[in-house]
Amino acid sequence: MSLVREVRRSLLVGYGMFRMHLTSYLSSTLNALLWLTLFLAPSVVFSSDPLSALLYLTPPVIGVNIVLLSIGLSQEYVTWLSEGGELDDLRLANLTLWKYVAATFPFDFLVVGFAPFLLSALLLSWYLGIAPTWLFRLNAALFALSIPVLMASGLLMASLIGLLYLKNPLARVLSQIIQILFVVVLFLPPRYLPEQYMALLVPGLVAVELLRASFGSNTISTNLLVSMTVPAVISYLLLSLLASRLVEKHFLKFGVETRY
């Protein structure tokens, strides 16, 4: 019963945070749609096989948006929320950085992750004159399998970036560089890695390839992807909890402070 209550409480907190962020989420969704259309349209339009390009390029949109949003929530938690005193309230409610990101994930996934993917896919399909029936080719099992990997990846990146912000005065610049690198890497096919298991070293890469696999456009074998799912989730969660623990130790030692 205590676990059920904790999950229920987390969902209520996540819904409250989602409502607080709703305006910025809608803005982020439209912004993501614009940039994704600008980035993806040339590759799809000038491809010799536009449908294959759609199947290959649009599923990673979900993974990229979730990882970038997790980084943004981490930055918000350790910097901006401290200015108005909201961080003190969150910590009094025992809402750590890890819980803060985890609680909002279900809502973030639907609005910031899935919505831009769906809108960009429909927009490009309409422009190219391709029937959007390819969206119904979805393998629900593989798509569902990607969600815990995606959540664990987001939690790991959020915890690491939060720790970076607290420990390094150059964190703002470094964070921007990391985000650019992640956008590039998550769109690249893991089949070009020296060893395909190296996909585990990049949080989000396994999840993105699972999303591709759910539409039949994966670049490495489905069996290998499925075998990497459990190690990815366990390792990312453990590392995220460790990094989050270090964030908590920093707060206990130095208190809540504003950083820009």
C-alpha positions as YAML, in Angstrom:
chain: A
units: angstrom
residues:
- id: 1
  name: MET
  ca: [0.00, 0.00, 0.00]
- id: 2
  name: SER
  ca: [2.84, 2.39, 0.77]
- id: 3
  name: LEU
  ca: [4.21, 1.87, -2.75]
- id: 4
  name: VAL
  ca: [0.79, 2.58, -4.27]
- id: 5
  name: ARG
  ca: [0.48, 5.74, -2.19]
- id: 6
  name: GLU
  ca: [3.95, 6.87, -3.25]
- id: 7
  name: VAL
  ca: [3.17, 6.30, -6.93]
- id: 8
  name: ARG
  ca: [-0.14, 8.13, -6.57]
- id: 9
  name: ARG
  ca: [1.58, 11.01, -4.79]
- id: 10
  name: SER
  ca: [4.26, 11.19, -7.47]
- id: 11
  name: LEU
  ca: [1.64, 11.33, -10.23]
- id: 12
  name: LEU
  ca: [-0.22, 14.10, -8.41]
- id: 13
  name: VAL
  ca: [3.02, 16.03, -7.98]
- id: 14
  name: GLY
  ca: [3.89, 15.42, -11.62]
- id: 15
  name: TYR
  ca: [0.49, 16.66, -12.72]
- id: 16
  name: GLY
  ca: [0.94, 19.78, -10.60]
- id: 17
  name: MET
  ca: [4.35, 20.41, -12.12]
- id: 18
  name: PHE
  ca: [2.91, 19.76, -15.57]
- id: 19
  name: ARG
  ca: [0.21, 22.38, -15.04]
- id: 20
  name: MET
  ca: [2.84, 24.83, -13.80]
- id: 21
  name: HIS
  ca: [4.90, 24.20, -16.95]
- id: 22
  name: LEU
  ca: [1.97, 23.96, -19.37]
- id: 23
  name: THR
  ca: [2.55, 27.26, -21.17]
- id: 24
  name: SER
  ca: [6.26, 26.64, -21.59]
- id: 25
  name: TYR
  ca: [5.55, 23.04, -22.65]
- id: 26
  name: LEU
  ca: [3.20, 24.16, -25.41]
- id: 27
  name: SER
  ca: [5.77, 26.73, -26.50]
- id: 28
  name: SER
  ca: [8.49, 24.06, -26.45]
- id: 29
  name: THR
  ca: [6.30, 21.71, -28.47]
- id: 30
  name: LEU
  ca: [5.70, 24.31, -31.19]
- id: 31
  name: ASN
  ca: [9.36, 25.30, -31.13]
- id: 32
  name: ALA
  ca: [10.42, 21.66, -31.44]
- id: 33
  name: LEU
  ca: [7.97, 21.18, -34.32]
- id: 34
  name: LEU
  ca: [9.44, 24.16, -36.16]
- id: 35
  name: TRP
  ca: [13.08, 23.13, -35.72]
- id: 36
  name: LEU
  ca: [12.41, 19.48, -36.44]
- id: 37
  name: THR
  ca: [10.59, 20.37, -39.63]
- id: 38
  name: LEU
  ca: [13.50, 22.59, -40.70]
- id: 39
  name: PHE
  ca: [16.06, 19.89, -39.86]
- id: 40
  name: LEU
  ca: [14.21, 16.85, -41.15]
- id: 41
  name: ALA
  ca: [12.37, 18.23, -44.18]
- id: 42
  name: PRO
  ca: [15.45, 18.54, -46.46]
- id: 43
  name: SER
  ca: [16.60, 15.00, -45.65]
- id: 44
  name: VAL
  ca: [13.15, 13.56, -46.26]
- id: 45
  name: VAL
  ca: [12.19, 15.67, -49.28]
- id: 46
  name: PHE
  ca: [15.42, 15.02, -51.19]
- id: 47
  name: SER
  ca: [15.66, 11.35, -50.25]
- id: 48
  name: SER
  ca: [15.25, 8.75, -52.99]
- id: 49
  name: ASP
  ca: [12.92, 6.91, -50.60]
- id: 50
  name: PRO
  ca: [10.96, 9.53, -48.57]
- id: 51
  name: LEU
  ca: [8.97, 6.95, -46.61]
- id: 52
  name: SER
  ca: [12.12, 5.17, -45.39]
- id: 53
  name: ALA
  ca: [13.58, 8.55, -44.43]
- id: 54
  name: LEU
  ca: [10.45, 9.34, -42.42]
- id: 55
  name: LEU
  ca: [10.58, 5.98, -40.65]
- id: 56
  name: TYR
  ca: [14.25, 6.47, -39.86]
- id: 57
  name: LEU
  ca: [14.38, 10.15, -38.87]
- id: 58
  name: THR
  ca: [11.13, 10.90, -37.05]
- id: 59
  name: PRO
  ca: [11.09, 8.27, -34.22]
- id: 60
  name: PRO
  ca: [14.30, 9.69, -32.66]
- id: 61
  name: VAL
  ca: [12.41, 12.96, -32.18]
- id: 62
  name: ILE
  ca: [10.77, 11.44, -29.08]
- id: 63
  name: GLY
  ca: [14.08, 10.42, -27.52]
- id: 64
  name: VAL
  ca: [15.81, 13.71, -28.30]
- id: 65
  name: ASN
  ca: [12.98, 15.79, -26.85]
- id: 66
  name: ILE
  ca: [12.76, 13.76, -23.64]
- id: 67
  name: VAL
  ca: [16.52, 13.86, -22.99]
- id: 68
  name: LEU
  ca: [16.69, 17.60, -23.67]
- id: 69
  name: LEU
  ca: [13.63, 18.24, -21.50]
- id: 70
  name: SER
  ca: [15.15, 16.23, -18.64]
- id: 71
  name: ILE
  ca: [18.28, 18.37, -18.86]
- id: 72
  name: GLY
  ca: [16.09, 21.49, -18.81]
- id: 73
  name: LEU
  ca: [14.16, 20.31, -15.74]
- id: 74
  name: SER
  ca: [17.45, 19.62, -13.98]
- id: 75
  name: GLN
  ca: [18.69, 23.13, -14.74]
- id: 76
  name: GLU
  ca: [15.40, 24.52, -13.48]
- id: 77
  name: TYR
  ca: [15.60, 22.56, -10.22]
- id: 78
  name: VAL
  ca: [19.14, 23.54, -9.23]
- id: 79
  name: THR
  ca: [19.07, 27.14, -10.46]
- id: 80
  name: TRP
  ca: [15.86, 28.97, -11.32]
- id: 81
  name: LEU
  ca: [13.56, 27.50, -8.64]
- id: 82
  name: SER
  ca: [15.90, 28.61, -5.88]
- id: 83
  name: GLU
  ca: [15.48, 32.29, -6.76]
- id: 84
  name: GLY
  ca: [11.81, 32.52, -5.79]
- id: 85
  name: GLY
  ca: [11.98, 30.06, -2.93]
- id: 86
  name: GLU
  ca: [10.13, 27.27, -4.73]
- id: 87
  name: LEU
  ca: [13.08, 24.92, -4.29]
- id: 88
  name: ASP
  ca: [12.83, 25.22, -0.50]
- id: 89
  name: ASP
  ca: [9.17, 24.18, -0.70]
- id: 90
  name: LEU
  ca: [9.98, 21.23, -2.95]
- id: 91
  name: ARG
  ca: [12.71, 20.01, -0.65]
- id: 92
  name: LEU
  ca: [10.49, 20.35, 2.40]
- id: 93
  name: ALA
  ca: [8.07, 18.06, 0.56]
- id: 94
  name: ASN
  ca: [10.97, 15.58, 0.03]
- id: 95
  name: LEU
  ca: [10.90, 16.16, -3.72]
- id: 96
  name: THR
  ca: [14.51, 15.56, -4.74]
- id: 97
  name: LEU
  ca: [15.88, 16.24, -8.21]
- id: 98
  name: TRP
  ca: [15.40, 12.58, -9.13]
- id: 99
  name: LYS
  ca: [11.78, 12.54, -7.96]
- id: 100
  name: TYR
  ca: [11.11, 15.90, -9.61]
- id: 101
  name: VAL
  ca: [12.09, 14.60, -13.04]
- id: 102
  name: ALA
  ca: [10.54, 11.15, -12.55]
- id: 103
  name: ALA
  ca: [7.18, 12.56, -11.42]
- id: 104
  name: THR
  ca: [6.75, 14.67, -14.54]
- id: 105
  name: PHE
  ca: [7.85, 11.98, -17.01]
- id: 106
  name: PRO
  ca: [4.41, 10.54, -17.95]
- id: 107
  name: PHE
  ca: [3.10, 13.99, -18.89]
- id: 108
  name: ASP
  ca: [6.38, 15.09, -20.49]
- id: 109
  name: PHE
  ca: [6.44, 11.96, -22.65]
- id: 110
  name: LEU
  ca: [3.00, 12.63, -24.11]
- id: 111
  name: VAL
  ca: [3.24, 16.41, -24.62]
- id: 112
  name: VAL
  ca: [6.92, 17.17, -25.27]
- id: 113
  name: GLY
  ca: [8.03, 13.76, -26.52]
- id: 114
  name: PHE
  ca: [5.22, 12.20, -28.54]
- id: 115
  name: ALA
  ca: [3.28, 15.28, -29.72]
- id: 116
  name: PRO
  ca: [6.14, 16.90, -31.74]
- id: 117
  name: PHE
  ca: [6.94, 13.51, -33.27]
- id: 118
  name: LEU
  ca: [3.33, 12.95, -34.32]
- id: 119
  name: LEU
  ca: [2.86, 16.50, -35.63]
- id: 120
  name: SER
  ca: [6.14, 16.55, -37.56]
- id: 121
  name: ALA
  ca: [5.42, 13.09, -39.00]
- id: 122
  name: LEU
  ca: [1.93, 14.14, -40.12]
- id: 123
  name: LEU
  ca: [3.17, 17.45, -41.52]
- id: 124
  name: LEU
  ca: [5.94, 15.82, -43.56]
- id: 125
  name: SER
  ca: [3.62, 13.04, -44.72]
- id: 126
  name: TRP
  ca: [1.09, 15.62, -45.91]
- id: 127
  name: TYR
  ca: [3.74, 17.66, -47.70]
- id: 128
  name: LEU
  ca: [5.15, 14.61, -49.48]
- id: 129
  name: GLY
  ca: [1.74, 13.20, -50.30]
- id: 130
  name: ILE
  ca: [2.44, 10.04, -48.29]
- id: 131
  name: ALA
  ca: [-0.53, 8.43, -46.55]
- id: 132
  name: PRO
  ca: [0.02, 8.56, -42.77]
- id: 133
  name: THR
  ca: [-0.94, 4.89, -42.52]
- id: 134
  name: TRP
  ca: [2.75, 4.14, -41.80]
- id: 135
  name: LEU
  ca: [2.07, 5.41, -38.27]
- id: 136
  name: PHE
  ca: [-0.20, 2.41, -37.73]
- id: 137
  name: ARG
  ca: [2.65, -0.02, -38.43]
- id: 138
  name: LEU
  ca: [3.69, 0.60, -34.86]
- id: 139
  name: ASN
  ca: [4.90, -2.46, -32.93]
- id: 140
  name: ALA
  ca: [3.27, -1.69, -29.58]
- id: 141
  name: ALA
  ca: [5.49, -4.10, -27.62]
- id: 142
  name: LEU
  ca: [8.75, -2.52, -28.81]
- id: 143
  name: PHE
  ca: [7.34, 0.97, -28.38]
- id: 144
  name: ALA
  ca: [6.32, 0.16, -24.80]
- id: 145
  name: LEU
  ca: [9.76, -1.38, -24.18]
- id: 146
  name: SER
  ca: [11.42, 1.88, -25.18]
- id: 147
  name: ILE
  ca: [9.56, 3.91, -22.53]
- id: 148
  name: PRO
  ca: [11.37, 2.64, -19.38]
- id: 149
  name: VAL
  ca: [14.72, 2.94, -21.20]
- id: 150
  name: LEU
  ca: [13.81, 6.49, -22.19]
- id: 151
  name: MET
  ca: [12.76, 7.36, -18.65]
- id: 152
  name: ALA
  ca: [15.95, 5.92, -17.15]
- id: 153
  name: SER
  ca: [18.02, 7.80, -19.76]
- id: 154
  name: GLY
  ca: [16.29, 11.07, -18.90]
- id: 155
  name: LEU
  ca: [16.79, 10.54, -15.18]
- id: 156
  name: LEU
  ca: [20.48, 9.83, -15.67]
- id: 157
  name: MET
  ca: [21.07, 12.91, -17.79]
- id: 158
  name: ALA
  ca: [19.05, 15.09, -15.41]
- id: 159
  name: SER
  ca: [21.02, 13.89, -12.39]
- id: 160
  name: LEU
  ca: [24.39, 14.28, -14.11]
- id: 161
  name: ILE
  ca: [23.60, 17.77, -15.42]
- id: 162
  name: GLY
  ca: [22.26, 18.81, -12.02]
- id: 163
  name: LEU
  ca: [25.49, 17.66, -10.40]
- id: 164
  name: LEU
  ca: [27.50, 19.46, -13.09]
- id: 165
  name: TYR
  ca: [25.66, 22.72, -12.40]
- id: 166
  name: LEU
  ca: [26.38, 22.49, -8.69]
- id: 167
  name: LYS
  ca: [30.05, 21.58, -9.05]
- id: 168
  name: ASN
  ca: [31.31, 23.46, -12.11]
- id: 169
  name: PRO
  ca: [31.08, 27.24, -12.73]
- id: 170
  name: LEU
  ca: [31.24, 26.59, -16.49]
- id: 171
  name: ALA
  ca: [28.23, 24.27, -16.35]
- id: 172
  name: ARG
  ca: [25.99, 26.52, -18.44]
- id: 173
  name: VAL
  ca: [28.37, 26.42, -21.41]
- id: 174
  name: LEU
  ca: [29.18, 22.74, -20.95]
- id: 175
  name: SER
  ca: [25.49, 21.89, -20.77]
- id: 176
  name: GLN
  ca: [24.83, 23.57, -24.12]
- id: 177
  name: ILE
  ca: [27.69, 21.63, -25.71]
- id: 178
  name: ILE
  ca: [26.38, 18.37, -24.23]
- id: 179
  name: GLN
  ca: [22.90, 19.05, -25.58]
- id: 180
  name: ILE
  ca: [24.22, 19.71, -29.10]
- id: 181
  name: LEU
  ca: [26.26, 16.49, -28.98]
- id: 182
  name: PHE
  ca: [23.24, 14.50, -27.83]
- id: 183
  name: VAL
  ca: [21.04, 15.80, -30.62]
- id: 184
  name: VAL
  ca: [23.68, 14.74, -33.16]
- id: 185
  name: VAL
  ca: [24.47, 11.35, -31.60]
- id: 186
  name: LEU
  ca: [20.85, 10.29, -31.03]
- id: 187
  name: PHE
  ca: [20.05, 10.76, -34.70]
- id: 188
  name: LEU
  ca: [23.06, 8.72, -35.84]
- id: 189
  name: PRO
  ca: [22.56, 4.98, -36.44]
- id: 190
  name: PRO
  ca: [24.28, 2.78, -33.82]
- id: 191
  name: ARG
  ca: [25.23, 0.25, -36.50]
- id: 192
  name: TYR
  ca: [28.27, 2.43, -37.24]
- id: 193
  name: LEU
  ca: [29.65, 1.99, -33.72]
- id: 194
  name: PRO
  ca: [32.77, -0.22, -33.45]
- id: 195
  name: GLU
  ca: [30.77, -2.51, -31.18]
- id: 196
  name: GLN
  ca: [27.00, -2.32, -31.14]
- id: 197
  name: TYR
  ca: [26.89, -2.83, -27.37]
- id: 198
  name: MET
  ca: [28.57, 0.58, -27.12]
- id: 199
  name: ALA
  ca: [25.08, 2.01, -27.64]
- id: 200
  name: LEU
  ca: [24.66, 1.42, -23.90]
- id: 201
  name: LEU
  ca: [27.29, 4.10, -23.24]
- id: 202
  name: VAL
  ca: [25.05, 6.87, -24.59]
- id: 203
  name: PRO
  ca: [21.86, 7.36, -22.54]
- id: 204
  name: GLY
  ca: [18.94, 7.47, -24.92]
- id: 205
  name: LEU
  ca: [20.57, 5.73, -27.86]
- id: 206
  name: VAL
  ca: [19.10, 2.30, -27.06]
- id: 207
  name: ALA
  ca: [15.68, 3.90, -26.49]
- id: 208
  name: VAL
  ca: [15.85, 5.74, -29.81]
- id: 209
  name: GLU
  ca: [16.78, 2.56, -31.67]
- id: 210
  name: LEU
  ca: [13.88, 0.75, -29.97]
- id: 211
  name: LEU
  ca: [11.58, 3.53, -31.18]
- id: 212
  name: ARG
  ca: [12.94, 3.00, -34.69]
- id: 213
  name: ALA
  ca: [12.44, -0.75, -34.30]
- id: 214
  name: SER
  ca: [8.80, -0.19, -33.34]
- id: 215
  name: PHE
  ca: [8.34, 1.26, -36.85]
- id: 216
  name: GLY
  ca: [10.57, -1.34, -38.51]
- id: 217
  name: SER
  ca: [13.44, 1.03, -39.28]
- id: 218
  name: ASN
  ca: [16.04, -0.14, -36.75]
- id: 219
  name: THR
  ca: [19.67, -0.36, -37.87]
- id: 220
  name: ILE
  ca: [20.74, -3.16, -35.50]
- id: 221
  name: SER
  ca: [18.97, -6.44, -34.79]
- id: 222
  name: THR
  ca: [15.81, -6.38, -32.71]
- id: 223
  name: ASN
  ca: [17.00, -9.31, -30.59]
- id: 224
  name: LEU
  ca: [20.18, -7.43, -29.67]
- id: 225
  name: LEU
  ca: [18.16, -4.34, -28.80]
- id: 226
  name: VAL
  ca: [15.81, -6.29, -26.56]
- id: 227
  name: SER
  ca: [18.77, -7.96, -24.82]
- id: 228
  name: MET
  ca: [20.22, -4.52, -24.05]
- id: 229
  name: THR
  ca: [17.01, -3.18, -22.52]
- id: 230
  name: VAL
  ca: [17.34, -4.57, -19.00]
- id: 231
  name: PRO
  ca: [21.07, -3.70, -18.61]
- id: 232
  name: ALA
  ca: [20.32, -0.20, -19.90]
- id: 233
  name: VAL
  ca: [17.46, 0.44, -17.47]
- id: 234
  name: ILE
  ca: [19.29, -0.99, -14.45]
- id: 235
  name: SER
  ca: [22.61, 0.74, -15.11]
- id: 236
  name: TYR
  ca: [21.04, 4.11, -15.95]
- id: 237
  name: LEU
  ca: [18.80, 4.02, -12.88]
- id: 238
  name: LEU
  ca: [21.65, 3.07, -10.55]
- id: 239
  name: LEU
  ca: [23.93, 5.77, -11.95]
- id: 240
  name: SER
  ca: [21.13, 8.35, -11.81]
- id: 241
  name: LEU
  ca: [20.43, 7.49, -8.17]
- id: 242
  name: LEU
  ca: [24.14, 7.80, -7.37]
- id: 243
  name: ALA
  ca: [24.40, 11.20, -9.09]
- id: 244
  name: SER
  ca: [21.19, 12.35, -7.42]
- id: 245
  name: ARG
  ca: [22.61, 11.27, -4.07]
- id: 246
  name: LEU
  ca: [25.66, 13.45, -4.69]
- id: 247
  name: VAL
  ca: [23.33, 16.36, -5.51]
- id: 248
  name: GLU
  ca: [21.59, 15.81, -2.17]
- id: 249
  name: LYS
  ca: [24.91, 15.75, -0.33]
- id: 250
  name: HIS
  ca: [25.82, 19.07, -1.95]
- id: 251
  name: PHE
  ca: [22.56, 20.64, -0.79]
- id: 252
  name: LEU
  ca: [23.04, 19.28, 2.73]
- id: 253
  name: LYS
  ca: [26.55, 20.69, 2.87]
- id: 254
  name: PHE
  ca: [26.07, 24.07, 1.18]
- id: 255
  name: GLY
  ca: [22.33, 24.65, 1.31]
- id: 256
  name: VAL
  ca: [20.07, 25.88, -1.48]
- id: 257
  name: GLU
  ca: [21.74, 28.59, -3.52]
- id: 258
  name: THR
  ca: [21.07, 30.36, -6.80]
- id: 259
  name: ARG
  ca: [23.41, 29.65, -9.71]
- id: 260
  name: TYR
  ca: [23.42, 31.18, -13.19]
...
